[in-house]
Tab-separated table of C-alpha atoms in Angstrom:
chain	number	residue	atom	x	y	z
A	11	SER	CA	205.198	158.416	101.972
A	12	ALA	CA	205.497	156.395	98.837
A	13	GLU	CA	203.235	153.415	98.509
A	14	ARG	CA	205.111	150.030	98.526
A	15	LEU	CA	203.861	147.448	95.808
A	16	PRO	CA	203.100	144.191	97.544
A	17	GLY	CA	204.537	140.682	96.371
A	18	ARG	CA	207.297	140.262	94.147
A	19	ALA	CA	209.671	143.073	92.882
A	20	VAL	CA	208.358	145.189	89.814
A	21	ALA	CA	210.841	146.059	87.027
A	22	LEU	CA	210.061	149.521	85.704
A	23	ILE	CA	210.999	149.915	81.945
A	24	LEU	CA	211.636	153.293	80.590
A	25	LEU	CA	210.824	153.418	76.940
A	26	LEU	CA	212.040	155.938	74.490
A	27	LEU	CA	209.636	155.921	71.436
A	28	CYS	CA	211.426	157.373	68.449
A	29	VAL	CA	208.552	158.139	66.041
A	30	SER	CA	209.889	159.486	62.685
A	31	GLY	CA	208.136	162.943	61.954
A	32	MET	CA	207.381	163.780	65.642
A	33	ARG	CA	209.387	164.563	68.611
A	34	ALA	CA	210.570	161.618	70.738
A	35	GLU	CA	208.167	160.597	73.542
A	36	THR	CA	209.168	159.017	76.918
A	37	ALA	CA	206.667	156.633	78.553
A	38	LEU	CA	207.085	154.748	81.824
A	39	TYR	CA	205.568	151.453	82.269
A	40	SER	CA	205.794	148.891	85.221
A	41	VAL	CA	206.104	145.403	84.341
A	42	PRO	CA	206.033	142.594	87.069
A	43	GLU	CA	209.196	140.313	86.728
A	44	GLU	CA	206.967	137.395	86.473
A	45	ALA	CA	205.265	138.593	83.593
A	46	GLU	CA	205.435	135.788	80.930
A	47	THR	CA	206.434	136.172	77.214
A	48	GLY	CA	203.347	137.578	75.187
A	49	SER	CA	201.956	139.433	78.219
A	50	PHE	CA	200.280	142.638	77.425
A	51	VAL	CA	201.802	145.702	78.839
A	52	ALA	CA	200.129	148.841	77.292
A	53	ASN	CA	198.842	150.151	73.962
A	54	ILE	CA	201.486	152.638	72.796
A	55	ALA	CA	199.408	154.156	70.110
A	56	LYS	CA	196.580	154.890	72.281
A	57	ASP	CA	198.652	156.477	75.004
A	58	LEU	CA	200.435	158.876	72.309
A	59	GLY	CA	196.942	159.606	70.902
A	60	LEU	CA	197.594	157.813	67.684
A	61	THR	CA	195.903	155.162	65.507
A	62	GLY	CA	197.850	151.787	64.807
A	63	GLU	CA	198.088	152.964	61.162
A	64	GLU	CA	199.742	156.261	62.266
A	65	LEU	CA	202.280	154.611	64.484
A	66	SER	CA	203.148	152.234	61.646
A	67	ALA	CA	203.305	155.058	59.127
A	68	ARG	CA	205.764	156.882	61.337
A	69	GLN	CA	207.808	153.824	61.722
A	70	ALA	CA	207.708	153.809	65.737
A	71	ARG	CA	210.272	151.474	67.284
A	72	LEU	CA	211.558	150.701	70.533
A	73	VAL	CA	215.203	151.592	71.434
A	74	PRO	CA	216.526	149.171	74.255
A	75	GLU	CA	218.970	150.718	76.825
A	76	GLY	CA	220.942	147.353	77.270
A	77	GLU	CA	221.682	144.512	74.996
A	78	LYS	CA	218.501	142.484	75.457
A	79	GLN	CA	214.995	143.761	74.241
A	80	TYR	CA	212.665	142.699	76.703
A	81	LEU	CA	209.599	144.179	74.927
A	82	GLN	CA	208.094	144.018	71.515
A	83	LEU	CA	205.971	146.576	69.880
A	84	ASN	CA	203.328	145.660	67.257
A	85	GLN	CA	203.557	148.817	64.826
A	86	HIS	CA	200.234	147.839	63.426
A	87	THR	CA	198.087	147.800	66.746
A	88	GLY	CA	200.437	149.833	68.999
A	89	ASP	CA	200.406	146.833	71.445
A	90	LEU	CA	203.565	146.525	73.780
A	91	VAL	CA	204.106	143.000	74.918
A	92	VAL	CA	206.706	141.065	76.854
A	93	ARG	CA	209.157	139.533	74.512
A	94	GLU	CA	211.430	137.930	77.079
A	95	GLN	CA	210.773	137.410	80.786
A	96	MET	CA	212.703	139.681	82.808
A	97	ASP	CA	215.001	138.602	85.795
A	98	ARG	CA	215.208	141.299	88.499
A	99	GLU	CA	218.718	140.071	89.553
A	100	GLU	CA	220.061	140.162	86.201
A	101	LEU	CA	218.811	143.580	85.381
A	102	CYS	CA	219.705	145.253	88.737
A	103	GLY	CA	221.581	142.956	91.082
A	104	GLN	CA	221.104	144.121	94.434
A	105	THR	CA	220.300	147.769	93.692
A	106	GLU	CA	216.982	148.927	95.320
A	107	PRO	CA	214.787	150.112	93.714
A	108	CYS	CA	215.070	148.229	90.517
A	109	LEU	CA	214.544	150.620	87.673
C-alpha cells in the first residue's frame, strides 16, 4: 500500500523542462503547500546531469500548466525555488489527491 505523508497536504508539481538543443525532460517534485516564497525545491541542473552554465546556455525555462508560475528557476545555478506560496484549495479544490 502507498505510504501516506503526515501533516498538511503536499502539492505535487510536474515540471516540463524545455531545454533547447535537448529533448524535453519531465521531472516530478513535491512541494509542501506551506513552503514559503524563496524555499529551495531542487537543483534542476544536478538532476539533469548538467552544470549551471550548460543549463543557461541551453536557455532552460519552466512552462507552467496554469496561469500562475509558482516556481522560479535560476538559469545560472539550476536552483528551483518557490516563487509564490501555493494554496491547495485554490489549485485543486476538493480533489484528492492534489497533483
